[in-house]
Amino acid sequence: MAYIQFLGAAGTVTGSKHLLNTSGDITGKTGVQLLVDCGLFQGKKEWRERNWQNVPLSVKEIDCLILTHAHLDHCGWIPRLVKQGFRGPIYATPSTIDLCSIILPDSGHLQEEDAEFHNKFKTSKHDPALPLYTMEEALECLQYFQPIVFGLTKEIARGVSFRFVHAAHILGSSMAEVTIDSMGGGSRSKRLLFTGDIGRMRDQHIAPGKVVYSGPEAGETADIVVMESTYGNRSHPTEDPRPALADLIRKTVARGGSLVVPAFAVERTQKFLFMLKELMESDQCPRVPVYCDSPMAIKAVEIFMKHTEEYSDETKRLVAKHGSPLHWPGFTFAQTAEESKKINDSRFPCVIISSSGMVTGGRIQHHLIQRLPDPRNTVLFIGFQAPGTRGFIIKSGASEVKIFGQMVPIRAQVTALEQFSDHADTPELMEWLRTFSNMPKSTYLVHGEPEAAAQLRDTMAKELGWKVQIAQWMEKVEFA
Ligand SMILES: [Zn+2]
């Protein structure tokens, strides 16, 4: 019997890793064995520790990896997989490969920095503390990537093929449709759909600044669906975030403070920059210096400017009007550590955008140590904060947070705008699911906190009549 085994993102929103075995034989010798996504576990320690466990099979037995998109919780374990001996092709869209070429080495760099920190301050039970992988090892794995454009059917082995369809989540993001031809015994061919992360359905008024065009592809057909459920129990706000953002900047600047925005360097930062530019150009908010402090941001902007084929209409308009953010007066991109430190010295109101988006590492930590204790400042979250991350702690109203081993008092105003999400909420997911041309035999929910997955399962069962199960970590489900 062919099966899927959930090696990650089951019961949590990180560590996406799904094994598909078409033969039912763990060595995959009589069939094909492939992985869809290979992400890092992030957030709580109990999850992060899973990054150190091996997958329950020899990685050499995996024929290939299909990658849906370039977020670390989907791609960040690839260097570890290669380190353990995986040498198969890694299929991804061209823009996903471009993004991985900056995201993975940066992740290796952060892993090394973390290990160095633990060794210096003896804060790990391991002596010496080691990085999960190094920057060098992350660069090494890039040679195994193979570009597959959207819509092209790629044969992996005789009788097993896949194609990427648009997921509308971030630049390059895709869903993987895997087709397995008749598996003998009179059974017909099977279509499996792995959604990866699913983007927004709605218009720009509600989800403005979207880089890629809206809406995952409608009219899917699938026998088995493995689907994300991050926002399975929530609806995004429906009002335009721009007036609220302008108001926040105005008030912060009026009291002599600065706005600090933790944001993913890729996609979210570009989106936010264009929005700031529009607000300042139209005099809706004060023109203060904007610092984009992320070593990756410059490269990310360059990649983003290159892949015009995926732009939304709004992005096309903004890029035509304003050109590359790298050349805007008043907007500074800090590349070196010295340039980053200079921002710390800035005593005048400004906007600082830095990563990581969930404050799990990166330069944002230095800016928060500096700016959190001052009540004149504002910290604005524009992305999902996974439980256990520093971002989650700050956002949940804590009075202090531990950064680089020291407790930092939180006196700055802390707020969030949820409209920037790149994930479809429950009404949007339901809108997309209603476009399916058939009712899948089984749907497995992954990539969601338990409550979100449970509520989405119930909503889908009630409104669509679908058979939906919540995937469990390491669970194997047979389907043929
Ligand atoms: Zn994602």
CSV table of C-alpha atoms and ligand atoms in Angstrom, one decimal:
chain,number,residue,atom,x,y,z
A,1,MET,CA,0.0,0.0,0.0
A,2,ALA,CA,1.2,3.4,-0.9
A,3,TYR,CA,1.3,5.9,2.0
A,4,ILE,CA,2.1,9.4,3.2
A,5,GLN,CA,4.0,9.9,6.5
A,6,PHE,CA,3.9,13.2,8.2
A,7,LEU,CA,7.4,14.0,9.4
A,8,GLY,CA,6.7,17.5,10.5
A,9,ALA,CA,4.1,20.4,10.6
A,10,ALA,CA,1.7,18.0,12.3
A,11,GLY,CA,0.2,19.6,15.5
A,12,THR,CA,2.2,22.8,14.8
A,13,VAL,CA,2.9,25.3,12.1
A,14,THR,CA,6.5,24.6,11.5
A,15,GLY,CA,8.8,21.8,10.2
A,16,SER,CA,6.8,20.9,7.1
A,17,LYS,CA,8.0,17.5,5.8
A,18,HIS,CA,5.8,14.9,4.2
A,19,LEU,CA,7.0,11.6,2.9
A,20,LEU,CA,5.2,10.0,0.0
A,21,ASN,CA,6.0,6.3,-0.6
A,22,THR,CA,4.3,4.8,-3.7
A,23,SER,CA,5.2,1.2,-2.9
A,24,GLY,CA,4.6,0.7,0.8
A,25,ASP,CA,8.1,-0.5,1.1
A,26,ILE,CA,10.2,1.7,3.4
A,27,THR,CA,13.2,1.4,1.2
A,28,GLY,CA,11.1,2.6,-1.7
A,29,LYS,CA,12.9,0.1,-3.9
A,30,THR,CA,9.8,-1.1,-5.7
A,31,GLY,CA,8.3,2.4,-6.1
A,32,VAL,CA,9.2,6.0,-5.5
A,33,GLN,CA,9.9,7.7,-2.3
A,34,LEU,CA,9.7,11.5,-2.3
A,35,LEU,CA,9.6,14.3,0.2
A,36,VAL,CA,7.3,17.3,-0.1
A,37,ASP,CA,9.0,20.2,1.7
A,38,CYS,CA,11.8,19.9,4.2
A,39,GLY,CA,11.3,22.7,6.8
A,40,LEU,CA,12.8,23.7,10.1
A,41,PHE,CA,10.9,23.3,13.3
A,42,GLN,CA,10.7,26.7,15.0
A,43,GLY,CA,9.3,28.2,18.2
A,44,LYS,CA,9.1,26.1,21.4
A,45,LYS,CA,12.1,24.2,22.5
A,46,GLU,CA,10.3,20.8,22.4
A,47,TRP,CA,9.7,21.5,18.7
A,48,ARG,CA,13.2,22.9,17.9
A,49,GLU,CA,14.7,19.8,19.4
A,50,ARG,CA,13.1,17.8,16.6
A,51,ASN,CA,15.5,19.5,14.2
A,52,TRP,CA,18.2,17.3,15.7
A,53,GLN,CA,16.4,14.0,15.1
A,54,ASN,CA,16.9,12.1,12.0
A,55,VAL,CA,14.1,11.3,9.6
A,56,PRO,CA,12.9,7.7,10.2
A,57,LEU,CA,14.6,6.3,7.0
A,58,SER,CA,17.9,6.5,5.3
A,59,VAL,CA,17.9,9.8,3.4
A,60,LYS,CA,19.7,8.1,0.5
A,61,GLU,CA,16.5,6.1,-0.1
A,62,ILE,CA,14.6,9.4,-0.9
A,63,ASP,CA,14.4,9.8,-4.7
A,64,CYS,CA,13.7,13.5,-4.8
A,65,LEU,CA,12.4,16.5,-2.9
A,66,ILE,CA,9.6,18.8,-4.1
A,67,LEU,CA,9.7,22.2,-2.4
A,68,THR,CA,6.5,24.4,-2.4
A,69,HIS,CA,8.2,27.7,-1.3
A,70,ALA,CA,11.1,29.4,0.3
A,71,HIS,CA,10.0,30.0,3.9
A,72,LEU,CA,12.3,28.4,6.4
A,73,ASP,CA,9.6,26.3,7.9
A,74,HIS,CA,9.3,24.6,4.5
A,75,CYS,CA,12.9,24.7,3.2
A,76,GLY,CA,15.2,25.2,6.3
A,77,TRP,CA,16.0,21.6,6.9
A,78,ILE,CA,17.3,20.9,3.4
A,79,PRO,CA,21.0,21.6,4.3
A,80,ARG,CA,20.6,19.0,7.1
A,81,LEU,CA,19.1,16.5,4.7
A,82,VAL,CA,22.0,17.0,2.3
A,83,LYS,CA,24.5,16.9,5.2
A,84,GLN,CA,23.1,13.4,6.0
A,85,GLY,CA,23.7,12.2,2.4
A,86,PHE,CA,20.6,13.1,0.3
A,87,ARG,CA,21.8,13.7,-3.2
A,88,GLY,CA,18.6,13.6,-5.2
A,89,PRO,CA,17.1,16.5,-7.2
A,90,ILE,CA,15.3,19.3,-5.3
A,91,TYR,CA,12.5,20.6,-7.5
A,92,ALA,CA,11.3,24.1,-7.0
A,93,THR,CA,10.0,27.1,-9.1
A,94,PRO,CA,12.8,29.4,-10.4
A,95,SER,CA,11.9,32.3,-8.0
A,96,THR,CA,11.8,29.9,-5.1
A,97,ILE,CA,15.3,28.7,-6.0
A,98,ASP,CA,16.5,32.4,-6.2
A,99,LEU,CA,15.0,33.0,-2.7
A,100,CYS,CA,16.5,29.8,-1.2
A,101,SER,CA,19.9,30.9,-2.5
A,102,ILE,CA,19.8,33.8,0.0
A,103,ILE,CA,17.6,32.3,2.8
A,104,LEU,CA,19.4,29.1,3.3
A,105,PRO,CA,23.0,30.5,3.6
A,106,ASP,CA,21.5,33.1,6.0
A,107,SER,CA,19.9,30.4,8.1
A,108,GLY,CA,23.3,28.6,8.3
A,109,HIS,CA,24.9,31.8,9.3
A,110,LEU,CA,22.3,32.3,12.1
A,111,GLN,CA,22.8,28.6,13.3
A,112,GLU,CA,26.6,29.3,13.5
A,113,GLU,CA,26.0,32.5,15.4
A,114,ASP,CA,23.7,30.8,17.9
A,115,ALA,CA,26.2,28.0,18.5
A,116,GLU,CA,29.0,30.6,19.0
A,117,PHE,CA,26.8,32.5,21.5
A,118,HIS,CA,26.0,29.3,23.5
A,119,ASN,CA,29.7,28.4,23.6
A,120,LYS,CA,30.7,31.9,24.7
A,121,PHE,CA,28.2,32.1,27.5
A,122,LYS,CA,28.0,28.3,28.3
A,123,THR,CA,24.2,28.5,27.9
A,124,SER,CA,23.8,25.1,26.2
A,125,LYS,CA,23.8,21.7,27.9
A,126,HIS,CA,26.0,20.6,24.9
A,127,ASP,CA,29.7,21.4,25.1
A,128,PRO,CA,30.6,22.5,22.5
A,129,ALA,CA,27.2,23.6,21.1
A,130,LEU,CA,27.1,22.8,17.4
A,131,PRO,CA,25.2,24.5,14.5
A,132,LEU,CA,22.5,22.4,12.9
A,133,TYR,CA,24.4,23.3,9.7
A,134,THR,CA,26.8,25.9,8.6
A,135,MET,CA,26.6,28.6,6.0
A,136,GLU,CA,29.1,26.6,3.9
A,137,GLU,CA,26.8,23.5,4.1
A,138,ALA,CA,23.8,25.6,3.2
A,139,LEU,CA,25.6,26.9,0.1
A,140,GLU,CA,26.7,23.3,-0.7
A,141,CYS,CA,23.1,22.1,-1.0
A,142,LEU,CA,22.1,24.7,-3.6
A,143,GLN,CA,23.7,22.6,-6.4
A,144,TYR,CA,20.9,20.0,-6.1
A,145,PHE,CA,18.1,22.5,-6.9
A,146,GLN,CA,16.4,22.0,-10.3
A,147,PRO,CA,14.0,24.7,-11.6
A,148,ILE,CA,10.5,23.6,-12.7
A,149,VAL,CA,8.2,26.3,-14.0
A,150,PHE,CA,4.6,26.6,-13.1
A,151,GLY,CA,2.3,24.3,-15.0
A,152,LEU,CA,5.0,22.0,-16.5
A,153,THR,CA,4.5,18.3,-15.8
A,154,LYS,CA,7.7,16.7,-14.6
A,155,GLU,CA,8.1,12.9,-14.6
A,156,ILE,CA,9.9,11.7,-11.5
A,157,ALA,CA,9.9,8.1,-12.4
A,158,ARG,CA,7.8,5.8,-14.6
A,159,GLY,CA,4.2,6.4,-13.6
A,160,VAL,CA,4.9,9.2,-11.1
A,161,SER,CA,4.8,12.8,-12.0
A,162,PHE,CA,4.0,16.2,-10.6
A,163,ARG,CA,3.4,19.8,-11.5
A,164,PHE,CA,3.5,23.1,-9.6
A,165,VAL,CA,0.3,25.3,-9.5
A,166,HIS,CA,0.1,28.8,-8.0
A,167,ALA,CA,-0.5,29.0,-4.3
A,168,ALA,CA,-0.5,32.8,-4.3
A,169,HIS,CA,1.3,32.9,-0.9
A,170,ILE,CA,4.7,34.5,-1.6
A,171,LEU,CA,6.9,34.9,-4.6
A,172,GLY,CA,7.5,31.5,-6.2
A,173,SER,CA,5.0,29.7,-3.9
A,174,SER,CA,3.3,26.7,-5.3
A,175,MET,CA,1.1,23.7,-4.6
A,176,ALA,CA,2.4,20.3,-5.7
A,177,GLU,CA,0.0,18.1,-7.6
A,178,VAL,CA,1.5,14.6,-7.6
A,179,THR,CA,0.0,12.0,-10.0
A,180,ILE,CA,0.6,8.3,-9.6
A,181,ASP,CA,-0.5,6.2,-12.5
A,182,SER,CA,-2.5,3.0,-12.0
A,183,MET,CA,-0.8,1.1,-9.2
A,184,GLY,CA,-2.0,-2.4,-10.4
A,185,GLY,CA,-4.8,-4.5,-9.0
A,186,GLY,CA,-7.2,-2.5,-11.2
A,187,SER,CA,-6.9,0.7,-9.3
A,188,ARG,CA,-7.0,3.9,-11.3
A,189,SER,CA,-4.4,6.6,-11.1
A,190,LYS,CA,-4.3,8.8,-8.0
A,191,ARG,CA,-3.9,12.6,-7.7
A,192,LEU,CA,-2.5,14.0,-4.5
A,193,LEU,CA,-2.4,17.7,-3.8
A,194,PHE,CA,0.0,19.1,-1.3
A,195,THR,CA,-1.0,22.7,-0.8
A,196,GLY,CA,2.1,24.1,1.0
A,197,ASP,CA,1.0,27.5,2.4
A,198,ILE,CA,-2.2,29.0,0.8
A,199,GLY,CA,-2.3,32.7,-0.1
A,200,ARG,CA,-5.1,35.2,0.2
A,201,MET,CA,-8.2,35.1,-2.0
A,202,ARG,CA,-9.5,38.6,-1.6
A,203,ASP,CA,-8.9,42.0,-3.2
A,204,GLN,CA,-6.1,44.5,-2.6
A,205,HIS,CA,-8.3,46.7,-0.4
A,206,ILE,CA,-8.3,44.1,2.3
A,207,ALA,CA,-4.9,42.5,1.6
A,208,PRO,CA,-3.0,45.4,0.1
A,209,GLY,CA,0.6,45.3,-1.0
A,210,LYS,CA,0.4,41.7,-2.1
A,211,VAL,CA,3.4,41.0,-4.3
A,212,VAL,CA,2.0,38.0,-6.1
A,213,TYR,CA,-1.4,37.9,-7.7
A,214,SER,CA,-4.3,36.9,-5.4
A,215,GLY,CA,-6.0,33.6,-5.2
A,216,PRO,CA,-4.7,30.0,-5.3
A,217,GLU,CA,-5.7,28.3,-8.6
A,218,ALA,CA,-9.3,27.4,-8.7
A,219,GLY,CA,-10.9,24.2,-10.0
A,220,GLU,CA,-8.5,21.6,-8.4
A,221,THR,CA,-9.2,17.9,-8.7
A,222,ALA,CA,-7.6,15.6,-6.1
A,223,ASP,CA,-8.1,12.2,-4.4
A,224,ILE,CA,-6.0,13.1,-1.4
A,225,VAL,CA,-5.3,16.6,-0.1
A,226,VAL,CA,-2.6,17.5,2.4
A,227,MET,CA,-3.6,21.0,3.4
A,228,GLU,CA,-2.3,23.8,5.7
A,229,SER,CA,-4.6,25.1,8.5
A,230,THR,CA,-2.6,28.0,10.0
A,231,TYR,CA,-5.7,30.3,10.1
A,232,GLY,CA,-8.3,27.5,10.4
A,233,ASN,CA,-10.0,29.2,13.3
A,234,ARG,CA,-9.6,32.8,12.4
A,235,SER,CA,-10.7,35.6,10.0
A,236,HIS,CA,-8.4,38.4,9.1
A,237,PRO,CA,-9.7,42.0,9.7
A,238,THR,CA,-11.4,43.4,6.6
A,239,GLU,CA,-10.6,47.0,6.9
A,240,ASP,CA,-7.8,48.8,5.0
A,241,PRO,CA,-4.7,48.8,7.2
A,242,ARG,CA,-3.2,52.0,5.7
A,243,PRO,CA,-5.1,54.6,7.7
A,244,ALA,CA,-4.2,52.8,11.0
A,245,LEU,CA,-0.6,52.5,9.9
A,246,ALA,CA,-0.4,56.2,9.1
A,247,ASP,CA,-2.0,57.1,12.4
A,248,LEU,CA,0.5,54.9,14.3
A,249,ILE,CA,3.5,56.6,12.6
A,250,ARG,CA,2.0,60.1,13.2
A,251,LYS,CA,1.4,59.4,16.9
A,252,THR,CA,4.8,57.8,17.5
A,253,VAL,CA,6.7,60.5,15.7
A,254,ALA,CA,4.7,63.2,17.6
A,255,ARG,CA,5.9,61.9,20.9
A,256,GLY,CA,9.5,61.7,19.7
A,257,GLY,CA,9.6,57.9,19.3
A,258,SER,CA,10.4,55.5,16.5
A,259,LEU,CA,8.5,52.7,14.9
A,260,VAL,CA,10.2,49.3,15.0
A,261,VAL,CA,8.8,46.6,12.7
A,262,PRO,CA,10.0,43.0,12.9
A,263,ALA,CA,9.4,41.6,9.4
A,264,PHE,CA,10.5,38.7,7.2
A,265,ALA,CA,13.2,40.1,4.9
A,266,VAL,CA,11.6,38.5,2.0
A,267,GLU,CA,8.2,39.6,0.6
A,268,ARG,CA,6.8,41.1,3.8
A,269,THR,CA,9.5,43.8,3.9
A,270,GLN,CA,9.1,44.7,0.2
A,271,LYS,CA,5.3,44.9,0.7
A,272,PHE,CA,5.7,47.1,3.7
A,273,LEU,CA,8.2,49.4,2.1
A,274,PHE,CA,5.9,50.1,-0.9
A,275,MET,CA,3.1,50.9,1.5
A,276,LEU,CA,5.2,53.3,3.5
A,277,LYS,CA,6.3,55.0,0.3
A,278,GLU,CA,2.7,55.5,-0.8
A,279,LEU,CA,1.7,56.9,2.6
A,280,MET,CA,4.7,59.4,2.7
A,281,GLU,CA,4.3,60.4,-1.0
A,282,SER,CA,0.7,61.3,-0.4
A,283,ASP,CA,1.5,63.1,2.8
A,284,GLN,CA,-0.7,60.8,4.9
A,285,CYS,CA,2.1,60.3,7.4
A,286,PRO,CA,5.3,62.2,8.3
A,287,ARG,CA,8.3,61.7,6.1
A,288,VAL,CA,10.8,60.3,8.5
A,289,PRO,CA,13.9,58.3,7.6
A,290,VAL,CA,13.2,54.6,6.9
A,291,TYR,CA,15.9,52.1,7.7
A,292,CYS,CA,15.7,48.6,6.3
A,293,ASP,CA,18.2,46.7,8.4
A,294,SER,CA,18.5,43.2,7.1
A,295,PRO,CA,21.6,41.8,5.3
A,296,MET,CA,19.2,39.9,3.1
A,297,ALA,CA,16.8,42.7,2.2
A,298,ILE,CA,19.0,44.1,-0.6
A,299,LYS,CA,19.3,40.7,-2.3
A,300,ALA,CA,15.6,40.0,-1.7
A,301,VAL,CA,14.6,43.3,-3.4
A,302,GLU,CA,16.8,42.4,-6.4
A,303,ILE,CA,15.1,39.0,-6.7
A,304,PHE,CA,11.7,40.5,-6.2
A,305,MET,CA,12.4,43.1,-9.0
A,306,LYS,CA,13.6,40.3,-11.3
A,307,HIS,CA,10.4,38.1,-11.2
A,308,THR,CA,7.9,40.5,-12.7
A,309,GLU,CA,6.0,37.5,-14.2
A,310,GLU,CA,4.4,36.8,-10.8
A,311,TYR,CA,3.4,40.4,-9.8
A,312,SER,CA,-0.1,41.4,-8.8
A,313,ASP,CA,-1.6,44.3,-10.7
A,314,GLU,CA,-1.1,46.5,-7.7
A,315,THR,CA,2.6,45.5,-7.6
A,316,LYS,CA,3.0,46.3,-11.3
A,317,ARG,CA,1.5,49.7,-10.7
A,318,LEU,CA,3.7,50.5,-7.7
A,319,VAL,CA,6.9,49.3,-9.4
A,320,ALA,CA,6.1,51.3,-12.5
A,321,LYS,CA,5.5,54.4,-10.4
A,322,HIS,CA,8.3,54.2,-7.8
A,323,GLY,CA,10.9,51.8,-9.2
A,324,SER,CA,13.2,49.8,-6.9
A,325,PRO,CA,13.1,50.7,-3.2
A,326,LEU,CA,16.9,50.5,-3.3
A,327,HIS,CA,16.9,53.9,-5.0
A,328,TRP,CA,14.4,55.8,-3.0
A,329,PRO,CA,15.6,59.0,-1.2
A,330,GLY,CA,15.1,58.8,2.6
A,331,PHE,CA,15.1,54.9,2.5
A,332,THR,CA,18.4,53.4,3.7
A,333,PHE,CA,19.4,49.7,3.4
A,334,ALA,CA,22.0,48.7,6.0
A,335,GLN,CA,24.3,46.1,4.7
A,336,THR,CA,27.2,46.0,7.1
A,337,ALA,CA,27.2,45.6,10.9
A,338,GLU,CA,28.6,49.2,11.1
A,339,GLU,CA,25.7,50.6,9.1
A,340,SER,CA,23.3,48.7,11.4
A,341,LYS,CA,24.9,50.1,14.5
A,342,LYS,CA,24.6,53.6,13.1
A,343,ILE,CA,20.8,53.1,13.2
A,344,ASN,CA,21.0,52.5,16.9
A,345,ASP,CA,22.7,55.9,17.3
A,346,SER,CA,19.8,57.6,15.6
A,347,ARG,CA,18.1,59.8,18.2
A,348,PHE,CA,15.4,61.2,15.8
A,349,PRO,CA,12.1,59.5,15.0
A,350,CYS,CA,12.5,57.0,12.3
A,351,VAL,CA,11.0,53.7,11.0
A,352,ILE,CA,13.2,50.6,11.4
A,353,ILE,CA,12.3,47.4,9.6
A,354,SER,CA,14.4,44.4,10.4
A,355,SER,CA,14.4,40.7,10.6
A,356,SER,CA,13.7,38.0,11.7
A,357,GLY,CA,10.0,38.5,11.6
A,358,MET,CA,9.4,36.4,14.8
A,359,VAL,CA,12.4,37.9,16.6
A,360,THR,CA,14.0,34.4,16.7
A,361,GLY,CA,17.4,35.9,15.6
A,362,GLY,CA,18.9,38.6,13.5
A,363,ARG,CA,19.5,42.3,13.9
A,364,ILE,CA,15.9,43.1,15.1
A,365,GLN,CA,17.1,41.8,18.5
A,366,HIS,CA,19.6,44.7,18.8
A,367,HIS,CA,16.9,47.2,17.8
A,368,LEU,CA,14.5,45.8,20.4
A,369,ILE,CA,17.0,45.8,23.2
A,370,GLN,CA,17.6,49.5,22.4
A,371,ARG,CA,14.0,50.6,21.8
A,372,LEU,CA,11.7,48.4,23.9
A,373,PRO,CA,12.4,50.1,27.2
A,374,ASP,CA,11.3,53.5,26.0
A,375,PRO,CA,7.6,54.3,26.1
A,376,ARG,CA,7.8,56.8,23.2
A,377,ASN,CA,8.6,54.0,20.8
A,378,THR,CA,6.2,51.6,19.0
A,379,VAL,CA,6.8,48.0,18.1
A,380,LEU,CA,4.5,46.9,15.3
A,381,PHE,CA,4.0,43.3,14.3
A,382,ILE,CA,2.9,42.6,10.8
A,383,GLY,CA,3.3,38.8,10.7
A,384,PHE,CA,2.3,35.6,12.4
A,385,GLN,CA,4.1,35.0,15.7
A,386,ALA,CA,4.5,31.3,16.5
A,387,PRO,CA,4.0,30.4,20.1
A,388,GLY,CA,7.3,30.2,22.0
A,389,THR,CA,9.0,32.8,19.8
A,390,ARG,CA,10.2,36.1,21.3
A,391,GLY,CA,7.8,37.9,18.9
A,392,PHE,CA,4.9,35.9,20.4
A,393,ILE,CA,6.0,36.8,24.0
A,394,ILE,CA,6.3,40.6,23.2
A,395,LYS,CA,3.0,40.6,21.3
A,396,SER,CA,1.1,38.8,24.0
A,397,GLY,CA,1.7,41.8,26.5
A,398,ALA,CA,4.6,40.5,28.6
A,399,SER,CA,6.4,43.1,30.8
A,400,GLU,CA,9.8,41.8,29.8
A,401,VAL,CA,11.5,39.5,27.3
A,402,LYS,CA,14.9,37.7,27.3
A,403,ILE,CA,17.2,38.8,24.4
A,404,PHE,CA,20.8,37.6,24.2
A,405,GLY,CA,20.5,36.3,27.8
A,406,GLN,CA,19.4,39.6,29.3
A,407,MET,CA,15.9,40.6,30.4
A,408,VAL,CA,14.7,43.6,28.5
A,409,PRO,CA,11.8,45.6,30.0
A,410,ILE,CA,8.9,46.2,27.6
A,411,ARG,CA,7.6,49.8,27.9
A,412,ALA,CA,7.2,50.7,24.3
A,413,GLN,CA,3.7,50.5,22.8
A,414,VAL,CA,3.2,47.1,21.2
A,415,THR,CA,0.7,46.7,18.5
A,416,ALA,CA,-0.1,44.6,15.4
A,417,LEU,CA,-1.8,44.9,12.1
A,418,GLU,CA,-3.1,41.4,11.0
A,419,GLN,CA,-4.0,42.4,7.4
A,420,PHE,CA,-0.5,41.8,6.1
A,421,SER,CA,-0.9,38.0,6.4
A,422,ASP,CA,0.1,35.9,3.4
A,423,HIS,CA,-2.1,33.1,4.6
A,424,ALA,CA,-5.7,32.7,3.6
A,425,ASP,CA,-8.1,32.9,6.6
A,426,THR,CA,-11.0,30.5,7.1
A,427,PRO,CA,-13.5,32.2,4.8
A,428,GLU,CA,-10.9,32.5,2.1
A,429,LEU,CA,-9.9,28.8,2.5
A,430,MET,CA,-13.5,27.8,2.2
A,431,GLU,CA,-14.0,30.0,-0.9
A,432,TRP,CA,-11.1,28.2,-2.5
A,433,LEU,CA,-12.2,24.7,-1.5
A,434,ARG,CA,-15.7,25.3,-3.0
A,435,THR,CA,-14.0,25.6,-6.4
A,436,PHE,CA,-12.8,22.0,-6.3
A,437,SER,CA,-14.3,20.0,-9.2
A,438,ASN,CA,-14.6,16.8,-7.1
A,439,MET,CA,-14.8,15.8,-3.4
A,440,PRO,CA,-11.4,14.4,-2.3
A,441,LYS,CA,-11.5,10.9,-0.8
A,442,SER,CA,-9.5,12.1,2.2
A,443,THR,CA,-8.0,15.4,3.4
A,444,TYR,CA,-5.3,15.7,6.0
A,445,LEU,CA,-4.7,18.9,7.8
A,446,VAL,CA,-1.2,19.9,8.6
A,447,HIS,CA,0.6,23.2,9.4
A,448,GLY,CA,-1.8,24.4,12.1
A,449,GLU,CA,-2.0,24.7,15.9
A,450,PRO,CA,-4.3,21.9,17.2
A,451,GLU,CA,-7.3,24.3,17.8
A,452,ALA,CA,-7.0,25.8,14.4
A,453,ALA,CA,-6.8,22.4,12.7
A,454,ALA,CA,-9.7,21.1,14.7
A,455,GLN,CA,-12.0,24.0,13.9
A,456,LEU,CA,-11.1,23.9,10.2
A,457,ARG,CA,-11.8,20.1,10.1
A,458,ASP,CA,-15.3,20.7,11.6
A,459,THR,CA,-16.1,23.6,9.3
A,460,MET,CA,-15.0,21.6,6.2
A,461,ALA,CA,-17.0,18.6,7.3
A,462,LYS,CA,-20.1,20.7,8.1
A,463,GLU,CA,-20.1,23.0,5.1
A,464,LEU,CA,-18.6,20.8,2.4
A,465,GLY,CA,-19.3,17.3,3.7
A,466,TRP,CA,-15.6,16.4,3.2
A,467,LYS,CA,-13.8,13.6,5.1
A,468,VAL,CA,-11.1,15.5,7.0
A,469,GLN,CA,-8.5,14.3,9.5
A,470,ILE,CA,-5.8,16.1,11.5
A,471,ALA,CA,-2.4,14.7,10.6
A,472,GLN,CA,-0.4,13.4,13.6
A,473,TRP,CA,3.4,13.6,13.8
A,474,MET,CA,5.0,10.4,12.3
A,475,GLU,CA,1.6,9.0,11.4
A,476,LYS,CA,1.4,7.0,8.2
A,477,VAL,CA,-1.7,7.0,6.2
A,478,GLU,CA,-2.3,4.5,3.4
A,479,PHE,CA,-4.2,5.5,0.3
A,480,ALA,CA,-4.0,2.8,-2.3
B,1,ZN,ZN,5.0,30.1,4.0
